[in-house]
C-alpha positions as a LaTeX table, in Angstrom:
\begin{tabular}{lrrr}
\hline
Residue & $x$ (\AA) & $y$ (\AA) & $z$ (\AA) \\
\hline
Unk1 & 17.35 & 59.09 & $-5.74$ \\
Unk2 & 19.43 & 56.88 & $-3.45$ \\
Unk3 & 21.68 & 54.40 & $-5.22$ \\
Unk4 & 20.81 & 50.75 & $-4.65$ \\
Unk5 & 23.93 & 48.76 & $-3.78$ \\
Unk6 & 22.48 & 45.24 & $-4.09$ \\
Unk7 & 20.37 & 43.38 & $-6.64$ \\
Unk8 & 17.25 & 41.27 & $-6.15$ \\
Unk9 & 18.26 & 37.61 & $-5.91$ \\
Unk10 & 21.83 & 38.45 & $-4.83$ \\
Unk11 & 23.61 & 36.31 & $-2.25$ \\
Unk12 & 24.60 & 38.60 & 0.67 \\
Unk13 & 25.53 & 38.62 & 4.35 \\
Unk14 & 23.20 & 40.23 & 6.83 \\
Unk15 & 23.44 & 41.34 & 10.47 \\
Unk16 & 20.82 & 39.80 & 12.73 \\
Unk17 & 21.40 & 41.13 & 16.22 \\
Unk18 & 25.16 & 40.98 & 16.80 \\
Unk19 & 25.88 & 38.07 & 14.43 \\
Unk20 & 26.17 & 37.89 & 10.64 \\
Unk21 & 24.27 & 35.31 & 8.57 \\
Unk22 & 24.33 & 34.24 & 4.93 \\
Unk23 & 21.19 & 35.44 & 3.21 \\
Unk24 & 19.44 & 36.06 & $-0.09$ \\
Unk25 & 18.07 & 39.45 & $-1.05$ \\
Unk26 & 14.51 & 38.96 & $-2.32$ \\
Unk27 & 13.10 & 42.47 & $-2.81$ \\
Unk28 & 14.17 & 46.08 & $-2.74$ \\
Unk29 & 12.15 & 49.05 & $-1.54$ \\
Unk30 & 13.07 & 52.72 & $-1.96$ \\
Unk31 & 10.85 & 55.15 & $-0.08$ \\
Unk32 & 11.61 & 58.74 & 0.91 \\
Unk33 & 15.26 & 58.19 & $-0.13$ \\
Unk34 & 15.50 & 55.28 & 2.32 \\
Unk35 & 16.50 & 51.87 & 0.97 \\
Unk36 & 15.28 & 48.64 & 2.54 \\
Unk37 & 15.82 & 45.02 & 1.49 \\
Unk38 & 13.63 & 42.00 & 2.08 \\
Unk39 & 15.98 & 39.27 & 3.31 \\
Unk40 & 15.73 & 35.50 & 3.53 \\
Unk41 & 18.28 & 33.89 & 5.85 \\
Unk42 & 19.81 & 30.85 & 4.12 \\
Unk43 & 18.65 & 27.60 & 5.69 \\
Unk44 & 16.05 & 29.21 & 7.98 \\
Unk45 & 12.26 & 29.17 & 7.81 \\
Unk46 & 10.73 & 31.87 & 5.61 \\
Unk47 & 8.86 & 33.04 & 8.72 \\
Unk48 & 12.10 & 34.83 & 9.59 \\
Unk49 & 12.24 & 36.75 & 6.32 \\
Unk50 & 12.26 & 40.45 & 7.09 \\
Unk51 & 12.77 & 43.97 & 5.78 \\
Unk52 & 16.15 & 45.36 & 6.89 \\
Unk53 & 17.87 & 48.74 & 6.39 \\
Unk54 & 20.78 & 48.88 & 3.99 \\
Unk55 & 23.37 & 49.25 & 6.78 \\
Unk56 & 22.66 & 45.68 & 7.92 \\
Unk57 & 23.53 & 44.14 & 4.54 \\
Unk58 & 27.06 & 43.31 & 3.43 \\
Unk59 & 28.51 & 42.14 & 0.14 \\
Unk60 & 29.27 & 38.44 & 0.08 \\
Unk61 & 33.04 & 38.52 & $-0.30$ \\
Unk62 & 36.12 & 37.07 & 1.35 \\
Unk63 & 36.66 & 40.00 & 3.72 \\
Unk64 & 33.12 & 40.00 & 5.04 \\
Unk65 & 33.02 & 36.21 & 5.40 \\
Unk66 & 36.18 & 36.55 & 7.49 \\
Unk67 & 34.50 & 39.23 & 9.61 \\
Unk68 & 31.53 & 36.85 & 10.09 \\
Unk69 & 33.87 & 34.10 & 11.33 \\
Unk70 & 35.76 & 36.42 & 13.69 \\
Unk71 & 32.54 & 37.57 & 15.35 \\
Unk72 & 31.27 & 34.00 & 15.67 \\
Unk73 & 34.57 & 32.86 & 17.22 \\
Unk74 & 34.54 & 35.66 & 19.77 \\
Unk75 & 30.97 & 34.82 & 20.78 \\
Unk76 & 31.72 & 31.10 & 21.08 \\
Unk77 & 34.85 & 31.82 & 23.11 \\
Unk78 & 32.88 & 34.03 & 25.51 \\
Unk79 & 30.18 & 31.39 & 25.81 \\
Unk80 & 32.70 & 28.71 & 26.87 \\
Unk81 & 34.08 & 31.02 & 29.54 \\
Unk82 & 30.58 & 31.67 & 30.83 \\
Unk83 & 29.76 & 27.97 & 31.06 \\
Unk84 & 32.92 & 27.36 & 33.13 \\
Unk85 & 32.07 & 30.21 & 35.45 \\
Unk86 & 28.51 & 28.94 & 35.77 \\
Unk87 & 29.68 & 25.45 & 36.78 \\
Unk88 & 32.02 & 26.93 & 39.39 \\
Unk89 & 29.18 & 29.00 & 40.83 \\
Unk90 & 26.88 & 26.00 & 41.04 \\
Unk91 & 29.50 & 23.97 & 42.91 \\
Unk92 & 29.95 & 26.82 & 45.36 \\
Unk93 & 26.21 & 27.11 & 45.92 \\
Unk94 & 25.87 & 23.40 & 46.58 \\
Unk95 & 28.23 & 23.67 & 49.55 \\
Unk96 & 25.96 & 26.13 & 51.35 \\
Unk97 & 23.92 & 25.04 & 54.34 \\
Unk98 & 20.50 & 23.73 & 53.19 \\
Unk99 & 18.56 & 25.64 & 55.79 \\
Unk100 & 20.25 & 28.88 & 54.86 \\
Unk101 & 19.63 & 28.27 & 51.18 \\
Unk102 & 15.91 & 27.74 & 51.76 \\
Unk103 & 15.49 & 30.90 & 53.79 \\
Unk104 & 17.62 & 33.31 & 51.77 \\
Unk105 & 16.79 & 35.29 & 48.68 \\
Unk106 & 18.68 & 34.00 & 45.60 \\
Unk107 & 21.86 & 36.05 & 45.23 \\
Unk108 & 22.65 & 37.86 & 41.99 \\
Unk109 & 25.48 & 36.39 & 39.98 \\
Unk110 & 27.90 & 39.25 & 39.45 \\
Unk111 & 29.89 & 37.38 & 36.80 \\
Unk112 & 29.37 & 38.91 & 33.39 \\
Unk113 & 27.51 & 36.50 & 31.16 \\
Unk114 & 28.82 & 36.40 & 27.63 \\
Unk115 & 26.48 & 36.69 & 24.65 \\
Unk116 & 25.10 & 33.42 & 23.38 \\
Unk117 & 25.91 & 32.43 & 19.82 \\
Unk118 & 22.54 & 30.69 & 19.55 \\
Unk119 & 20.66 & 33.92 & 20.19 \\
Unk120 & 19.64 & 36.40 & 17.51 \\
Unk121 & 21.15 & 39.19 & 19.58 \\
Unk122 & 23.24 & 39.67 & 22.67 \\
Unk123 & 21.92 & 39.29 & 26.20 \\
Unk124 & 24.35 & 40.27 & 28.89 \\
Unk125 & 22.58 & 39.06 & 32.02 \\
Unk126 & 23.88 & 41.95 & 34.06 \\
Unk127 & 22.37 & 44.63 & 31.85 \\
Unk128 & 19.06 & 42.92 & 31.15 \\
Unk129 & 18.39 & 42.04 & 34.79 \\
Unk130 & 19.37 & 45.36 & 36.33 \\
Unk131 & 15.81 & 46.50 & 36.56 \\
Unk132 & 14.87 & 43.50 & 38.74 \\
Unk133 & 17.60 & 44.19 & 41.27 \\
Unk134 & 16.91 & 47.82 & 42.15 \\
Unk135 & 15.18 & 47.11 & 45.46 \\
Unk136 & 15.22 & 44.26 & 47.96 \\
Unk137 & 11.57 & 43.44 & 47.26 \\
Unk138 & 12.20 & 43.24 & 43.50 \\
Unk139 & 15.23 & 40.99 & 44.12 \\
Unk140 & 12.89 & 38.23 & 45.32 \\
Unk141 & 11.34 & 38.17 & 41.84 \\
Unk142 & 14.55 & 37.21 & 40.07 \\
Unk143 & 13.31 & 33.94 & 38.55 \\
Unk144 & 10.11 & 35.45 & 37.16 \\
Unk145 & 11.93 & 38.50 & 35.82 \\
Unk146 & 14.54 & 36.31 & 34.10 \\
Unk147 & 11.76 & 34.65 & 32.09 \\
Unk148 & 10.39 & 38.01 & 31.04 \\
Unk149 & 13.81 & 39.30 & 29.98 \\
Unk150 & 14.80 & 36.49 & 27.62 \\
Unk151 & 16.05 & 37.65 & 24.24 \\
Unk152 & 14.39 & 36.67 & 21.00 \\
Unk153 & 15.83 & 33.26 & 20.04 \\
Unk154 & 17.63 & 32.51 & 16.82 \\
Unk155 & 15.33 & 31.12 & 14.12 \\
Unk156 & 15.12 & 27.32 & 14.03 \\
Unk157 & 16.69 & 25.61 & 11.06 \\
Unk158 & 14.18 & 24.54 & 8.39 \\
Unk159 & 15.66 & 22.25 & 5.75 \\
Unk160 & 12.50 & 22.66 & 3.66 \\
Unk161 & 12.62 & 26.44 & 3.76 \\
Unk162 & 11.69 & 28.22 & 0.58 \\
Unk163 & 13.57 & 31.20 & $-0.80$ \\
Unk164 & 10.34 & 33.00 & $-1.61$ \\
Unk165 & 9.63 & 36.16 & 0.35 \\
Unk166 & 6.97 & 36.54 & 2.99 \\
Unk167 & 5.24 & 39.79 & 3.95 \\
Unk168 & 4.83 & 38.54 & 7.52 \\
Unk169 & 6.76 & 40.69 & 10.00 \\
Unk170 & 7.57 & 40.32 & 13.67 \\
Unk171 & 6.49 & 43.39 & 15.59 \\
Unk172 & 9.09 & 44.71 & 18.03 \\
Unk173 & 8.85 & 47.75 & 20.28 \\
Unk174 & 11.23 & 50.55 & 19.45 \\
Unk175 & 13.52 & 51.36 & 22.37 \\
Unk176 & 14.86 & 54.89 & 22.12 \\
Unk177 & 17.93 & 55.95 & 24.06 \\
Unk178 & 18.11 & 59.73 & 24.23 \\
Unk179 & 21.66 & 60.96 & 23.67 \\
Unk180 & 22.32 & 64.43 & 25.11 \\
Unk181 & 22.71 & 67.20 & 22.50 \\
Unk182 & 26.31 & 67.94 & 23.44 \\
Unk183 & 27.28 & 64.31 & 23.00 \\
Unk184 & 25.57 & 64.20 & 19.61 \\
Unk185 & 27.79 & 67.02 & 18.48 \\
Unk186 & 30.81 & 65.03 & 19.65 \\
Unk187 & 29.66 & 62.15 & 17.46 \\
Unk188 & 29.58 & 64.54 & 14.50 \\
Unk189 & 33.16 & 65.57 & 15.29 \\
Unk190 & 34.14 & 61.89 & 15.42 \\
Unk191 & 32.52 & 61.18 & 12.05 \\
Unk192 & 34.14 & 64.24 & 10.50 \\
Unk193 & 37.62 & 63.27 & 11.70 \\
Unk194 & 37.39 & 59.68 & 10.42 \\
Unk195 & 35.50 & 60.13 & 7.17 \\
Unk196 & 36.46 & 63.61 & 5.97 \\
Unk197 & 39.89 & 64.25 & 7.43 \\
Unk198 & 41.04 & 60.68 & 6.77 \\
Unk199 & 42.23 & 59.96 & 10.29 \\
Unk200 & 42.06 & 56.97 & 12.63 \\
Unk201 & 42.01 & 57.01 & 16.40 \\
Unk202 & 45.45 & 56.01 & 17.68 \\
Unk203 & 45.02 & 52.77 & 19.60 \\
Unk204 & 45.22 & 51.63 & 22.36 \\
Unk205 & 43.34 & 54.68 & 23.59 \\
Unk206 & 44.75 & 56.74 & 26.44 \\
Unk207 & 41.43 & 56.45 & 28.28 \\
Unk208 & 39.78 & 53.15 & 27.42 \\
Unk209 & 36.18 & 52.06 & 27.67 \\
Unk210 & 37.14 & 49.98 & 30.71 \\
Unk211 & 38.65 & 53.07 & 32.35 \\
Unk212 & 35.50 & 55.09 & 31.76 \\
Unk213 & 33.19 & 52.41 & 33.14 \\
Unk214 & 35.36 & 52.00 & 36.24 \\
Unk215 & 35.26 & 55.77 & 36.81 \\
Unk216 & 31.46 & 55.68 & 36.47 \\
Unk217 & 31.22 & 52.91 & 39.12 \\
Unk218 & 33.40 & 54.95 & 41.49 \\
Unk219 & 31.32 & 58.04 & 40.84 \\
Unk220 & 28.07 & 56.19 & 41.61 \\
Unk221 & 29.47 & 54.72 & 44.81 \\
Unk222 & 30.06 & 58.23 & 46.12 \\
Unk223 & 26.35 & 58.95 & 45.79 \\
Unk224 & 24.51 & 58.22 & 49.05 \\
Unk225 & 21.41 & 56.84 & 47.36 \\
Unk226 & 23.13 & 54.81 & 44.67 \\
Unk227 & 22.53 & 51.07 & 44.43 \\
Unk228 & 25.94 & 49.41 & 44.22 \\
Unk229 & 24.71 & 46.18 & 42.66 \\
Unk230 & 22.62 & 47.97 & 40.00 \\
Unk231 & 25.54 & 50.25 & 39.19 \\
Unk232 & 27.91 & 47.33 & 38.64 \\
Unk233 & 25.29 & 45.39 & 36.73 \\
Unk234 & 24.67 & 48.16 & 34.26 \\
Unk235 & 28.41 & 48.78 & 33.87 \\
Unk236 & 29.20 & 45.13 & 33.21 \\
Unk237 & 26.35 & 44.96 & 30.73 \\
Unk238 & 27.64 & 48.00 & 28.84 \\
Unk239 & 31.09 & 46.41 & 28.60 \\
Unk240 & 29.60 & 43.14 & 27.34 \\
Unk241 & 27.53 & 44.82 & 24.65 \\
Unk242 & 30.49 & 46.96 & 23.60 \\
Unk243 & 32.90 & 44.03 & 23.21 \\
Unk244 & 30.44 & 42.04 & 21.10 \\
Unk245 & 28.99 & 44.87 & 18.99 \\
Unk246 & 32.19 & 46.79 & 18.24 \\
Unk247 & 33.36 & 44.75 & 15.26 \\
Unk248 & 29.93 & 44.21 & 13.75 \\
Unk249 & 28.10 & 47.51 & 14.30 \\
Unk250 & 30.22 & 50.29 & 15.79 \\
Unk251 & 32.93 & 50.79 & 13.14 \\
Unk252 & 33.01 & 52.90 & 10.02 \\
Unk253 & 34.01 & 50.91 & 6.95 \\
Unk254 & 37.44 & 52.52 & 6.84 \\
Unk255 & 38.16 & 51.36 & 10.41 \\
Unk256 & 37.73 & 47.64 & 9.74 \\
Unk257 & 41.33 & 46.95 & 8.76 \\
Unk258 & 42.53 & 48.73 & 11.87 \\
Unk259 & 40.18 & 46.53 & 13.92 \\
Unk260 & 41.55 & 43.40 & 12.26 \\
Unk261 & 45.09 & 44.52 & 13.08 \\
Unk262 & 44.14 & 45.16 & 16.70 \\
Unk263 & 42.62 & 41.67 & 17.00 \\
Unk264 & 45.88 & 40.15 & 15.75 \\
Unk265 & 48.04 & 42.32 & 18.00 \\
Unk266 & 45.97 & 41.82 & 21.16 \\
Unk267 & 44.24 & 38.42 & 20.72 \\
Unk268 & 43.63 & 37.90 & 24.43 \\
Unk269 & 42.38 & 41.37 & 25.35 \\
Unk270 & 38.75 & 42.51 & 25.32 \\
Unk271 & 38.32 & 45.47 & 22.97 \\
Unk272 & 37.01 & 47.59 & 25.86 \\
Unk273 & 40.64 & 47.66 & 27.05 \\
Unk274 & 41.83 & 48.95 & 23.67 \\
Unk275 & 39.18 & 51.33 & 22.32 \\
Unk276 & 38.04 & 54.57 & 23.96 \\
Unk277 & 35.30 & 57.10 & 24.46 \\
Unk278 & 34.16 & 57.86 & 20.91 \\
Unk279 & 33.59 & 54.21 & 20.08 \\
Unk280 & 31.78 & 53.82 & 23.39 \\
Unk281 & 29.48 & 56.72 & 22.51 \\
Unk282 & 28.64 & 55.09 & 19.17 \\
Unk283 & 27.29 & 52.12 & 21.16 \\
Unk284 & 24.33 & 54.17 & 22.39 \\
Unk285 & 23.32 & 55.00 & 18.82 \\
Unk286 & 22.90 & 51.25 & 18.08 \\
Unk287 & 21.95 & 49.86 & 21.48 \\
Unk288 & 18.26 & 50.76 & 21.34 \\
Unk289 & 17.63 & 48.69 & 18.21 \\
Unk290 & 19.47 & 45.69 & 19.73 \\
Unk291 & 17.55 & 45.92 & 23.00 \\
Unk292 & 14.32 & 45.93 & 20.95 \\
Unk293 & 14.85 & 42.19 & 20.52 \\
Unk294 & 14.17 & 41.67 & 24.23 \\
Unk295 & 10.71 & 40.94 & 25.67 \\
Unk296 & 11.11 & 43.48 & 28.46 \\
Unk297 & 7.81 & 44.77 & 29.83 \\
Unk298 & 7.20 & 48.52 & 29.92 \\
Unk299 & 8.26 & 48.91 & 33.54 \\
Unk300 & 11.59 & 47.11 & 33.02 \\
Unk301 & 12.25 & 49.07 & 29.85 \\
Unk302 & 11.64 & 52.29 & 31.75 \\
Unk303 & 14.07 & 51.29 & 34.52 \\
Unk304 & 16.73 & 50.11 & 32.05 \\
Unk305 & 16.53 & 53.30 & 29.99 \\
Unk306 & 16.83 & 55.28 & 33.22 \\
Unk307 & 20.10 & 53.50 & 34.07 \\
Unk308 & 21.48 & 54.06 & 30.58 \\
Unk309 & 20.41 & 57.69 & 30.69 \\
Unk310 & 22.27 & 58.09 & 33.97 \\
Unk311 & 25.41 & 56.71 & 32.37 \\
Unk312 & 25.06 & 59.13 & 29.46 \\
Unk313 & 24.68 & 62.05 & 31.88 \\
Unk314 & 27.94 & 60.98 & 33.48 \\
Unk315 & 29.62 & 60.97 & 30.05 \\
Unk316 & 28.18 & 64.43 & 29.40 \\
Unk317 & 29.54 & 65.75 & 32.68 \\
Unk318 & 33.01 & 64.51 & 31.70 \\
Unk319 & 32.75 & 65.52 & 28.05 \\
Unk320 & 35.76 & 67.83 & 28.07 \\
Unk321 & 37.89 & 65.01 & 29.46 \\
Unk322 & 36.57 & 62.13 & 27.36 \\
Unk323 & 35.64 & 63.84 & 24.07 \\
Unk324 & 37.83 & 66.92 & 23.66 \\
Unk325 & 39.40 & 66.42 & 20.24 \\
Unk326 & 42.68 & 68.03 & 21.28 \\
Unk327 & 43.12 & 65.28 & 23.90 \\
Unk328 & 43.14 & 62.58 & 21.25 \\
Unk329 & 45.92 & 61.22 & 19.10 \\
Unk330 & 45.10 & 60.40 & 15.52 \\
Unk331 & 47.05 & 58.59 & 12.81 \\
Unk332 & 46.60 & 59.15 & 9.07 \\
Unk333 & 44.92 & 56.69 & 6.78 \\
Unk334 & 47.93 & 56.02 & 4.57 \\
Unk335 & 47.67 & 54.88 & 0.95 \\
Unk336 & 48.88 & 51.43 & 1.97 \\
Unk337 & 46.23 & 51.23 & 4.68 \\
Unk338 & 43.47 & 52.25 & 2.26 \\
Unk339 & 44.56 & 49.58 & $-0.23$ \\
Unk340 & 44.38 & 46.97 & 2.51 \\
Unk341 & 40.94 & 48.18 & 3.51 \\
Unk342 & 39.42 & 47.69 & 0.07 \\
\hline
\end{tabular}
């Protein structure tokens, strides 16, 4: 039988989308060797109580509270940058000729929108709106599509919220991203190296996530039928999700201290310019559950999954370059490092 790590009534931290919230564990369920916990988010209405898998729950301790703060700070910093960019874009648009503005189709903002700290999960505009920019006819539907692509909002604060559990659940569609078989085997190699051979990827990576995404864009531009805007949109969206989700969902426990060291050493650099292919590949294991928080209709989901599948095919075609273990440098998890990681 699986070992339960938390107790009913225990104060914990819990991932909700890309952010971490203080919570109380109300109930525990063990079924088919799978453990789930019924969580109440502190200060929020009990309507947001939900069953979550064990990997979303963290012990309430100093290290995890610090992780919660780091993630929140990165999101808030990105949000401020986005607001400044948005104001600049609006000023530029206001200088356009009125007649031209009335007759033209609204142009797509190519600036990457940072995730919003008020949301329950991340919404890079570029990734979520890719499906509405595939053709010129669809581009005229931008405003309507934006409404349909809004992410599920963060629960509203309820000062009278009770800590009692509720069986009410919010139904969300499962979005499955099919990872090619060869790439799955590379993920196994990655897990084995980190968790069994006690190694860490030597960072900064020789080929970073940014490098890979840029190579994908160049590759797509060589294709006669490729849509340049859609290609850049999907690429920018992947980078945005990676940078926000890395610290909260893409690391093994033993990698957290290394991540903290990297943040201190490179405070002004996005992690996509530090980490490489294996961490990027882990994104696609988690991305489907995060995208399930969107209200995408079936057609937009189909188009989005198609774009992500195309990116994965590109990774598969370059597997011997991006994922060949002999091409990677690893450093040992020293005794001192392991003590710091506890």
